[in-house]
Tab-separated table of C-alpha atoms in Angstrom:
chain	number	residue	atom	x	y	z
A	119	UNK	CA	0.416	36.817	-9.106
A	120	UNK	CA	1.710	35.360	-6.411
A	121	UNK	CA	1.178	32.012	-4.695
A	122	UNK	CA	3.452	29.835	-2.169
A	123	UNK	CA	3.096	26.822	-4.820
A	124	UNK	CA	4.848	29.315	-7.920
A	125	UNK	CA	8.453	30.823	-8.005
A	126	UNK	CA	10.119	28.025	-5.767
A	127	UNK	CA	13.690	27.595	-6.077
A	128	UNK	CA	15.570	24.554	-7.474
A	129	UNK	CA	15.272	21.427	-5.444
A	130	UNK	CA	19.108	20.497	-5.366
A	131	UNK	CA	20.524	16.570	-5.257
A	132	UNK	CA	21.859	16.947	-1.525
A	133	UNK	CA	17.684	18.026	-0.534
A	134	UNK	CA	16.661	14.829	-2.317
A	135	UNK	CA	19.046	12.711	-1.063
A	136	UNK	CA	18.277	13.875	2.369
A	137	UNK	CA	14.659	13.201	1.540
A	138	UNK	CA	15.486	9.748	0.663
A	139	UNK	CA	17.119	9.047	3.631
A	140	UNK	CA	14.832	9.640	5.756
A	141	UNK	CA	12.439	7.355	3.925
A	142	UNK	CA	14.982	4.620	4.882
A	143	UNK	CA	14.660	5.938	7.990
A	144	UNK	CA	10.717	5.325	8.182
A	145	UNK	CA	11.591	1.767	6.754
A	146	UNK	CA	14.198	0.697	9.163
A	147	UNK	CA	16.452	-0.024	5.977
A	148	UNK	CA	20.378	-0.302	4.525
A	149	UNK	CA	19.053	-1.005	1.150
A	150	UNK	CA	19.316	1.355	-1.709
A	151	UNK	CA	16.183	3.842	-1.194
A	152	UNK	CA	15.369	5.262	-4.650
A	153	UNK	CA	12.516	8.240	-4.660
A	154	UNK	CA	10.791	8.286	-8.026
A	155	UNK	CA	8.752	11.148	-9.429
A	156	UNK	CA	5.362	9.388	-9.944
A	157	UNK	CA	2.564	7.658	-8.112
A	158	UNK	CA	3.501	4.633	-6.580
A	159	UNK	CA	2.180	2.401	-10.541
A	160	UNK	CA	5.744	3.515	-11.418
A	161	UNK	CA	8.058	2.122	-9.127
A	162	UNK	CA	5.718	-1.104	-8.987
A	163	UNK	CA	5.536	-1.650	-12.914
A	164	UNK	CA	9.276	-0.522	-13.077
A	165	UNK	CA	10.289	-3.250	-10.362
A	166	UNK	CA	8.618	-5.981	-12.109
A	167	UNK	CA	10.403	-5.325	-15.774
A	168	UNK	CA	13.680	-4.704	-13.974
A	169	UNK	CA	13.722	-8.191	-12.524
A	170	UNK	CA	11.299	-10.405	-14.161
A	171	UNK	CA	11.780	-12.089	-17.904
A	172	UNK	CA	11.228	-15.092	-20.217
A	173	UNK	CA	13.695	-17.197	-17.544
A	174	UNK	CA	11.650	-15.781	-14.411
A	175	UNK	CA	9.228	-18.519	-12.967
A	176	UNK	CA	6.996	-16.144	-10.279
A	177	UNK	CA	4.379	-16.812	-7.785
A	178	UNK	CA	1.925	-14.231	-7.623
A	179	UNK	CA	-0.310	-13.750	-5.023
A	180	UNK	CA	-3.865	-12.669	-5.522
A	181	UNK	CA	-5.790	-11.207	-2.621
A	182	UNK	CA	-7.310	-8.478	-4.334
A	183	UNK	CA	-6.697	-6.424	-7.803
A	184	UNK	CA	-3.590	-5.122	-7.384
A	185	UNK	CA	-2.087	-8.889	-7.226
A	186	UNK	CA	-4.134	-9.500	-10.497
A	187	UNK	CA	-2.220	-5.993	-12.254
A	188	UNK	CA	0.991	-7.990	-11.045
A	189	UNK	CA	0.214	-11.127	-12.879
A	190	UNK	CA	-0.457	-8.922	-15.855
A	191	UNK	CA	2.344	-7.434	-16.266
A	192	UNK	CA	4.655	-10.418	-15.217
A	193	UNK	CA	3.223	-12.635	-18.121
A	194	UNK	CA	3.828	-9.304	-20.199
A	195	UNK	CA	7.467	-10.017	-19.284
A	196	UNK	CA	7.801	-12.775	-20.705
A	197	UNK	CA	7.811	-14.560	-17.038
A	198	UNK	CA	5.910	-17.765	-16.571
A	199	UNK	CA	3.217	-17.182	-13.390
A	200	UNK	CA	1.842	-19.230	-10.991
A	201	UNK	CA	-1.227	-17.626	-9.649
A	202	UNK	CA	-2.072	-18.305	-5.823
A	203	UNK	CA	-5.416	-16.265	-5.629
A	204	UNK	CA	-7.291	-16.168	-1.956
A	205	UNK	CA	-10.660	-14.723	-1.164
A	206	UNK	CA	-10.656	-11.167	-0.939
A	207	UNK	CA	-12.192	-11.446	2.465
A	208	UNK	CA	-9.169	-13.556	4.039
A	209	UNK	CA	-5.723	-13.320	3.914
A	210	UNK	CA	-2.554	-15.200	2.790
A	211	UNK	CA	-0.841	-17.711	4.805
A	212	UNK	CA	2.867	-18.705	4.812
A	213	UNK	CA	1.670	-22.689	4.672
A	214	UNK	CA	-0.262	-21.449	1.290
A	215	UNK	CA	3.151	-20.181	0.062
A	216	UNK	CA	4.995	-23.100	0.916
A	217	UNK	CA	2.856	-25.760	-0.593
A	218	UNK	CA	2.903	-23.499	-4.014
A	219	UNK	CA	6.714	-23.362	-3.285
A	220	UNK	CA	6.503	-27.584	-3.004
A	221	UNK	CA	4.470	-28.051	-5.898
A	222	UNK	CA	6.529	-25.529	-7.775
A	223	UNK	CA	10.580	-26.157	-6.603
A	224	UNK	CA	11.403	-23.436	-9.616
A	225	UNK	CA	9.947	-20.526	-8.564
A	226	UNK	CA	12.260	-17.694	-7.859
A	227	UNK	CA	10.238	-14.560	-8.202
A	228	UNK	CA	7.319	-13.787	-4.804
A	229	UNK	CA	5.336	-10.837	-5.706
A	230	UNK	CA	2.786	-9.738	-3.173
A	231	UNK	CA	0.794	-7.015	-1.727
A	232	UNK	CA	0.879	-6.091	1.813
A	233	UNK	CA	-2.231	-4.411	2.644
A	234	UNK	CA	-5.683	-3.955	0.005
A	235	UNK	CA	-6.762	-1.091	0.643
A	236	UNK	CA	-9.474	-1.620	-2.384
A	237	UNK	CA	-10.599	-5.372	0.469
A	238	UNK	CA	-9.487	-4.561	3.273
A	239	UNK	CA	-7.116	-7.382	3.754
A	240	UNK	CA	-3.949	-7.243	5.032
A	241	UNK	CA	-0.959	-10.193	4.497
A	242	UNK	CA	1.621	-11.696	7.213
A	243	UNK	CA	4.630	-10.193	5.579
A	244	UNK	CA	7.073	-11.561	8.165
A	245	UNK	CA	5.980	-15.486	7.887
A	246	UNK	CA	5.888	-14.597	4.098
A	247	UNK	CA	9.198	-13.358	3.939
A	248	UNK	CA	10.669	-16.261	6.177
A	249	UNK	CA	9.094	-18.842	3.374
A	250	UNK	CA	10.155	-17.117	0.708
A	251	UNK	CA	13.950	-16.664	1.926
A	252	UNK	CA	13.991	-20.468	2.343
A	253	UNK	CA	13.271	-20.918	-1.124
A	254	UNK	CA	15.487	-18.067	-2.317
A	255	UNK	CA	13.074	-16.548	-4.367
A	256	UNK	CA	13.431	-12.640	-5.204
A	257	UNK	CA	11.229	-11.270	-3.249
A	258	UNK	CA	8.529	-8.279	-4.197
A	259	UNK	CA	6.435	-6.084	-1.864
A	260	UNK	CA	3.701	-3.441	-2.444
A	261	UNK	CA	3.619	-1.574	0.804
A	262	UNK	CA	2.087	1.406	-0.298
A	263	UNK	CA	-1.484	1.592	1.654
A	264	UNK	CA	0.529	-0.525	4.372
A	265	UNK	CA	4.047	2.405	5.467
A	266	UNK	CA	2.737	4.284	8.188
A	267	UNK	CA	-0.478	2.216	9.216
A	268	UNK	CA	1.537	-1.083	10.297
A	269	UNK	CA	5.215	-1.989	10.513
A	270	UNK	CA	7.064	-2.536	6.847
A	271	UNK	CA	10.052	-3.582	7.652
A	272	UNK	CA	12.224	-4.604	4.306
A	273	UNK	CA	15.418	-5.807	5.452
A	274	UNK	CA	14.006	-7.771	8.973
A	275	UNK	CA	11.513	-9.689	6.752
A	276	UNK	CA	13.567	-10.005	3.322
A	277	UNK	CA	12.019	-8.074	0.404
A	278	UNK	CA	14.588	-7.253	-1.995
A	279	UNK	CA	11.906	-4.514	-3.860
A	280	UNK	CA	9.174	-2.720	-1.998
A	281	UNK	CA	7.668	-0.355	-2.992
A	282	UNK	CA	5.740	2.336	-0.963
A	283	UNK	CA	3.334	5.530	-1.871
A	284	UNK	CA	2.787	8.840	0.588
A	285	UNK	CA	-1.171	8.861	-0.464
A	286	UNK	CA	-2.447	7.019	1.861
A	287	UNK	CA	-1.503	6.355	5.621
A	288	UNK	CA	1.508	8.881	5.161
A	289	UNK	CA	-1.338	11.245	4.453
A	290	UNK	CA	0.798	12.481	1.663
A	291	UNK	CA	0.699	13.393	-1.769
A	292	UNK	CA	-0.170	10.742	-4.836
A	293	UNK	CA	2.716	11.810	-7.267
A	294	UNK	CA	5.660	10.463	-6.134
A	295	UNK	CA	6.973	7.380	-4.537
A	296	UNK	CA	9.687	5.239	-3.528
A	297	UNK	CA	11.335	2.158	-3.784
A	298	UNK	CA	14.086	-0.065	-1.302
A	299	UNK	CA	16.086	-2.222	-3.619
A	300	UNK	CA	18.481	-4.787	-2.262
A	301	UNK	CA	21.681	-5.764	-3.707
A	302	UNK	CA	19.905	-8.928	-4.489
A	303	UNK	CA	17.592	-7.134	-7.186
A	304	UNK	CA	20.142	-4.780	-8.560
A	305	UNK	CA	22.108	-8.219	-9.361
A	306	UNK	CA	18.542	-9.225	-11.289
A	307	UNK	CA	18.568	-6.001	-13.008
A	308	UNK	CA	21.943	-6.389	-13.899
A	309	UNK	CA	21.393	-9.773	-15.490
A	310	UNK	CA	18.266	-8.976	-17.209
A	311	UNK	CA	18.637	-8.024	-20.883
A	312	UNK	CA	14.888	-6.834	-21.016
A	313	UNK	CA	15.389	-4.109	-17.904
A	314	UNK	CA	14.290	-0.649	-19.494
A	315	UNK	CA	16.734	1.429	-19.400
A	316	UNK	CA	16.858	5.277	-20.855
A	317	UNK	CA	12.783	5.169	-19.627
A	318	UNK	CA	11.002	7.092	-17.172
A	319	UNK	CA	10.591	2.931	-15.663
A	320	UNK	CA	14.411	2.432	-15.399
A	321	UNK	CA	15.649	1.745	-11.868
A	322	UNK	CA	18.955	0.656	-13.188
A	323	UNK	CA	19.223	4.529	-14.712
A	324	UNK	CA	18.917	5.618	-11.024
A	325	UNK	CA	21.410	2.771	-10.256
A	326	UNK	CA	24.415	3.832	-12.193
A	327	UNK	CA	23.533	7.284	-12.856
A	328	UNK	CA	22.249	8.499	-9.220
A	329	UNK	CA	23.340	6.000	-6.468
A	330	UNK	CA	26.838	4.788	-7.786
A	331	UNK	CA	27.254	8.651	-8.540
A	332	UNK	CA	27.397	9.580	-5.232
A	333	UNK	CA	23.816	10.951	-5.305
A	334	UNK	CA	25.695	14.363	-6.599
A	335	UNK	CA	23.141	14.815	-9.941
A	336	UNK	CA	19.955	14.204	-10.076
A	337	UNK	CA	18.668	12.654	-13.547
A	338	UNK	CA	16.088	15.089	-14.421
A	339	UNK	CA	14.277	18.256	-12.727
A	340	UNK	CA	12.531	16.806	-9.137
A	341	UNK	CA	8.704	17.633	-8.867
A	342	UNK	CA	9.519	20.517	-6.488
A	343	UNK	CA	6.081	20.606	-5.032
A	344	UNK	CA	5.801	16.850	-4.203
A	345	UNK	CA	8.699	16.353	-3.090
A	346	UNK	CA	8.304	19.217	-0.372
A	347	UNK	CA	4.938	17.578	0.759
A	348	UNK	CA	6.440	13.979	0.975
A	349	UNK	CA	9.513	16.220	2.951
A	350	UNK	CA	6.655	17.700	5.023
A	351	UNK	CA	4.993	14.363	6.293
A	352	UNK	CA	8.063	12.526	6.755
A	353	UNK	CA	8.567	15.867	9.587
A	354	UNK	CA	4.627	15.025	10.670
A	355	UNK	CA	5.208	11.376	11.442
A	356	UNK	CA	9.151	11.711	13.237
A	357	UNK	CA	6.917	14.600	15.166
A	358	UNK	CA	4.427	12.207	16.363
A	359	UNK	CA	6.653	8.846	16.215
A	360	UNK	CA	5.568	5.877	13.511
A	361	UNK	CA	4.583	4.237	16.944
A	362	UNK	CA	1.855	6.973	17.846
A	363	UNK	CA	0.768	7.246	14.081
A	364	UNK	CA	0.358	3.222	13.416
A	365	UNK	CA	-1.716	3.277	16.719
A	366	UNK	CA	-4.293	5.892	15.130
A	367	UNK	CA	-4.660	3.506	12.278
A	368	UNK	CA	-5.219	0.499	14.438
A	369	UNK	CA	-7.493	2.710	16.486
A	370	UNK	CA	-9.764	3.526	13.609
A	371	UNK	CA	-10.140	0.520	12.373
A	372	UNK	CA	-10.816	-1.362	15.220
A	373	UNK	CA	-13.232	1.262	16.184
A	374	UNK	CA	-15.050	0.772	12.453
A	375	UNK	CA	-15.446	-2.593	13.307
A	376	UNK	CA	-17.152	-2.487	16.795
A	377	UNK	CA	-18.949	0.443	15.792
A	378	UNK	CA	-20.642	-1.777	12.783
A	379	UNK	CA	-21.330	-5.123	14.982
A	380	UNK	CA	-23.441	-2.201	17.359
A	381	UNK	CA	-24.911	-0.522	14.741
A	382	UNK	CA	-26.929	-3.030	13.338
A	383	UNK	CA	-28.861	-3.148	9.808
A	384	UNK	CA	-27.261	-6.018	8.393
A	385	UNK	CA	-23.758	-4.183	8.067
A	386	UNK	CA	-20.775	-6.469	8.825
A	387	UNK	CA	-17.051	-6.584	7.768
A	388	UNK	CA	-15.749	-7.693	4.944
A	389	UNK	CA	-12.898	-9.329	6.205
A	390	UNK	CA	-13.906	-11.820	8.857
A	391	UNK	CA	-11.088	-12.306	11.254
A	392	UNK	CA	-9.963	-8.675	13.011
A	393	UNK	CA	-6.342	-9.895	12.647
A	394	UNK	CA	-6.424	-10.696	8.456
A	395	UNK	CA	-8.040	-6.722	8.472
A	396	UNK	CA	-6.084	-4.067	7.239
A	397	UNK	CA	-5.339	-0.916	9.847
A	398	UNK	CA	-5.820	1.366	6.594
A	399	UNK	CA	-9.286	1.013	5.352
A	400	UNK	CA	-12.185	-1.497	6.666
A	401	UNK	CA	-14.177	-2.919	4.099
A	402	UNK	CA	-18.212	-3.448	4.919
A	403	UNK	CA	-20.649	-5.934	3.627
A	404	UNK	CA	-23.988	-4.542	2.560
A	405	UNK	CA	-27.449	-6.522	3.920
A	406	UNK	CA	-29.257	-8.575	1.481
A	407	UNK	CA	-31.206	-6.179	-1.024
A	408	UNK	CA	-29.044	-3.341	-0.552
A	409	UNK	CA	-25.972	-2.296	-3.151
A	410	UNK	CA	-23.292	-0.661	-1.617
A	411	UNK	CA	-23.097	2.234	-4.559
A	412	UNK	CA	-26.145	3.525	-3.748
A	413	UNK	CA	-25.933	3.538	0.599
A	414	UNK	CA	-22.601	5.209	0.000
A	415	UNK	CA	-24.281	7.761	-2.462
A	416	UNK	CA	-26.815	8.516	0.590
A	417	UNK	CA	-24.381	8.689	2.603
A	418	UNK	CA	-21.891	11.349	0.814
A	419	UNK	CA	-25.407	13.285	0.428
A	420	UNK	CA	-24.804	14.639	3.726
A	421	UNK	CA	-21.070	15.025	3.907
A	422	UNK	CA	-19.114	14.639	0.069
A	423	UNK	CA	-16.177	14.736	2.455
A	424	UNK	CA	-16.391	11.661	4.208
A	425	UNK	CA	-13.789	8.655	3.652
A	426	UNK	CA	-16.290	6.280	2.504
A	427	UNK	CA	-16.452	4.834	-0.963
A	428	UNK	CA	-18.246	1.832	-3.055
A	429	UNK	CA	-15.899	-1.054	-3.861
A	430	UNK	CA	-14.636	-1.151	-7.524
A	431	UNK	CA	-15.879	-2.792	-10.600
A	432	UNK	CA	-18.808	-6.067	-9.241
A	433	UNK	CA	-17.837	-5.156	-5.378
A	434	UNK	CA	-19.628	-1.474	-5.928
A	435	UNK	CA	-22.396	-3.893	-5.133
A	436	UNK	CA	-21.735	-5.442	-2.429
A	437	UNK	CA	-18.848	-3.665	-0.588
A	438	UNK	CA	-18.279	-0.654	0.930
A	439	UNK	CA	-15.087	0.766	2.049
A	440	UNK	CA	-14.202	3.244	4.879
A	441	UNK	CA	-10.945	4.710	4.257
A	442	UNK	CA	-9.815	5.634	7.769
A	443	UNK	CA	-6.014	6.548	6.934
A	444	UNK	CA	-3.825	9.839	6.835
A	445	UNK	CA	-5.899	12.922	8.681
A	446	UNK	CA	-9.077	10.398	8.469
A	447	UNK	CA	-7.759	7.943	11.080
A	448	UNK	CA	-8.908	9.317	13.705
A	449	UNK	CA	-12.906	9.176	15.981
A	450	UNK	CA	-14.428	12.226	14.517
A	451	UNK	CA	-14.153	10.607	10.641
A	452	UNK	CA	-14.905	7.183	12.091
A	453	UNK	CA	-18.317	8.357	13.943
A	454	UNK	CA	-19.419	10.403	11.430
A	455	UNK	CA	-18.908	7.654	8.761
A	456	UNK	CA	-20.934	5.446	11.253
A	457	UNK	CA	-23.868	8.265	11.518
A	458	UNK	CA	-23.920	8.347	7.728
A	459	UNK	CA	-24.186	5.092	6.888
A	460	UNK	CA	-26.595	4.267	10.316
A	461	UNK	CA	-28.907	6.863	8.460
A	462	UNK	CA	-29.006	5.622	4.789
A	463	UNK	CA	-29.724	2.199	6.389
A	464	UNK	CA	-32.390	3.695	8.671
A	465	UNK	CA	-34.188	5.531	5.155
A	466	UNK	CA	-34.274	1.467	4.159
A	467	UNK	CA	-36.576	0.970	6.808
A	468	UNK	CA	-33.555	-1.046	8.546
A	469	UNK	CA	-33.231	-1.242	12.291
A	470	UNK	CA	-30.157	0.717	13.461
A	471	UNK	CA	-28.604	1.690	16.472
A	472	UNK	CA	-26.420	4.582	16.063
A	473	UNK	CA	-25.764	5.737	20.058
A	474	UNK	CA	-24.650	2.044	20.427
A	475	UNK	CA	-22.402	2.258	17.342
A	476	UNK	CA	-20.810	5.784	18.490
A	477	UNK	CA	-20.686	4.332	22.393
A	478	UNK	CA	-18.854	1.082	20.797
A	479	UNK	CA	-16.847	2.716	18.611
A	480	UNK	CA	-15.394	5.416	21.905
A	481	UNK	CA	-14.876	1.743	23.970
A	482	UNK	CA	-12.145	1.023	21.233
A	483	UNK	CA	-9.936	4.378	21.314
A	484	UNK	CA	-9.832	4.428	25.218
């Protein structure tokens, strides 16, 4: 048998290297850009035991589960935590960060998530990072629903470790990820006695044993086939320009969101303010009575293809969430995600007005 996915030939150190650089590229980076074989859990749980430990005092931001995995795993380090949770419908603020900073002069460890895809929220990275460099905290970024839908930009807002996926906005594959590292966090590693090393989580293996190496041997066999996809829409977005690609995003969610407030039917965003919304995915509240799970369910009825999904664990009840990135951000996914849910609110007996939705939703891409 054969198949274009079977029979490929060796992916050599000099194809990965030139892989990685153009994800430095993408990120406007000089820092160390390590691509690990894995979705992007790997790199983020490998960061956080690299750097963080029993002398580690870290403020963790909370606005939405991801930020509560964090806090897990910190404490797991040994690291004492300072929680700074914010409703999921809102977003962070740099004043929030400071006054935790005030209260808490030790802290020396930020870790937080740029944009929730699972709320729809997305952070101020750049006042962030400005806060956090005046306290001269370590600084930790998960940027994976965020590269590709808005700017992430490690070295003009100071993250020392962020950490980005291809699965989402990229519209590239899950298994494998990446990870800028400053010199900053290798120091960290460096000093940490409790940094894995000789583990699939080591970032300190790929220091010494990949980077200082000259990038000449790579430390085990790549994942051929996801590394030629990431390869493939790295090409896709230097085609179009990150410019051109981030504008789609914006575009679709913007359109979500004036296509909703026409619709009708009690539907309204999750996330109040436009500007605290994530380009990536718009999050929905459902009208009293309703539960998301089941709208969504009529919804998929008539197209199982459609970017729209329940929110996880108690917010399958009350959220829904229309995942407008990658090949979905763009008006044909939005309007027929609008259709869908206009007619599973319609079979309610709610009042809907879908040719207002679809004419507000064209206003926004024009």
């Amino acid at each position: 048998m054969t198949h274009p996915f079977l029979d490929l030939p060796p992916l050599d150190a000099g194809r990965f290297a030139a892989i990685e650089d153009r994800v430095a590229r993408l990120l406007d980076t000089r820092q160390d850009v390590v691509i690990t074989q894995g979705e992007a859990l790997l790199p983020l749980e490998g960061a956080i035991r690299s750097t963080a430990g029993p002398g580690t005092t870290a403020l963790n931001v909370i606005t939405g589960p991801y930020g509560q995995t964090f806090g897990n795993w910190l404490r797991d380090c040994g690291a004492t935590v300072i929680d700074l949770p914010v409703p999921f419908h809102t977003a962070v603020t740099a004043a929030q960060v400071r006054e935790a900073f005030a209260a808490h002069p030790e802290i020396d460890f930020v870790s937080l998530v740029h944009a929730e895809a699972a709320t729809g929220n997305t952070n101020p990275v750049a006042e962030i990072g400005e806060a956090v460099r005046e306290q001269g905290a370590l600084f930790y970024l998960d940027a994976v629903a965020s590269v590709g839908a808005e700017p992430v930009l490690p070295d003009a807002w100071g993250v020392d470790l962020c950490v980005i996926g291809a699965q989402k906005a990229m519209g590239g594959p899950a298994g494998v990820s990446a990870i800028s590292v400053s010199e900053r966090a290798w120091a960290r590693m460096t000093a940490n006695p409790n940094a894995p090393r000789r583990s699939y989580l080591s970032l300190l293996d790929w220091k010494e044993r990949w980077i200082d190496g000259g990038r000449k041997a790579l430390l085990h066999a790549p994942a051929q086939l996801e590394m030629l996809a990431l390869e493939a829409c790295l090409e896709r977005i230097e085609s179009a320009g990150l410019e051109t690609v981030m504008a789609r995003h914006r575009g679709a969610a913007l359109a979500v969101r004036a296509g909703v407030a026409a619709l009708g039917g009690g539907l309204e965003p999750y996330v109040y303010e436009a500007k605290e919304a994530a380009p990536v995915a718009t999050t929905l509240r459902v009208p009293a009575g309703a539960v998301a799970s089941e709208l969504v369910a009529r919804a998929l009825e008539s197209d199982p293809a459609l970017p729209l999904a329940a929110g996880g664990g108690a917010l399958a009840k009350e959220m829904i969430r229309v995942n407008h990135y990658g090949p979905d951000a763009s008006p044909g996914a939005v309007y027929s995600c609008l259709e869908a849910l206009g007619a599973a609110l319609a079979e309610r007996g709610l009042t809907v007005d879908l040719a207002g939705a679809r004419r507000a939703a064209d206003e926004t891409w024009r």
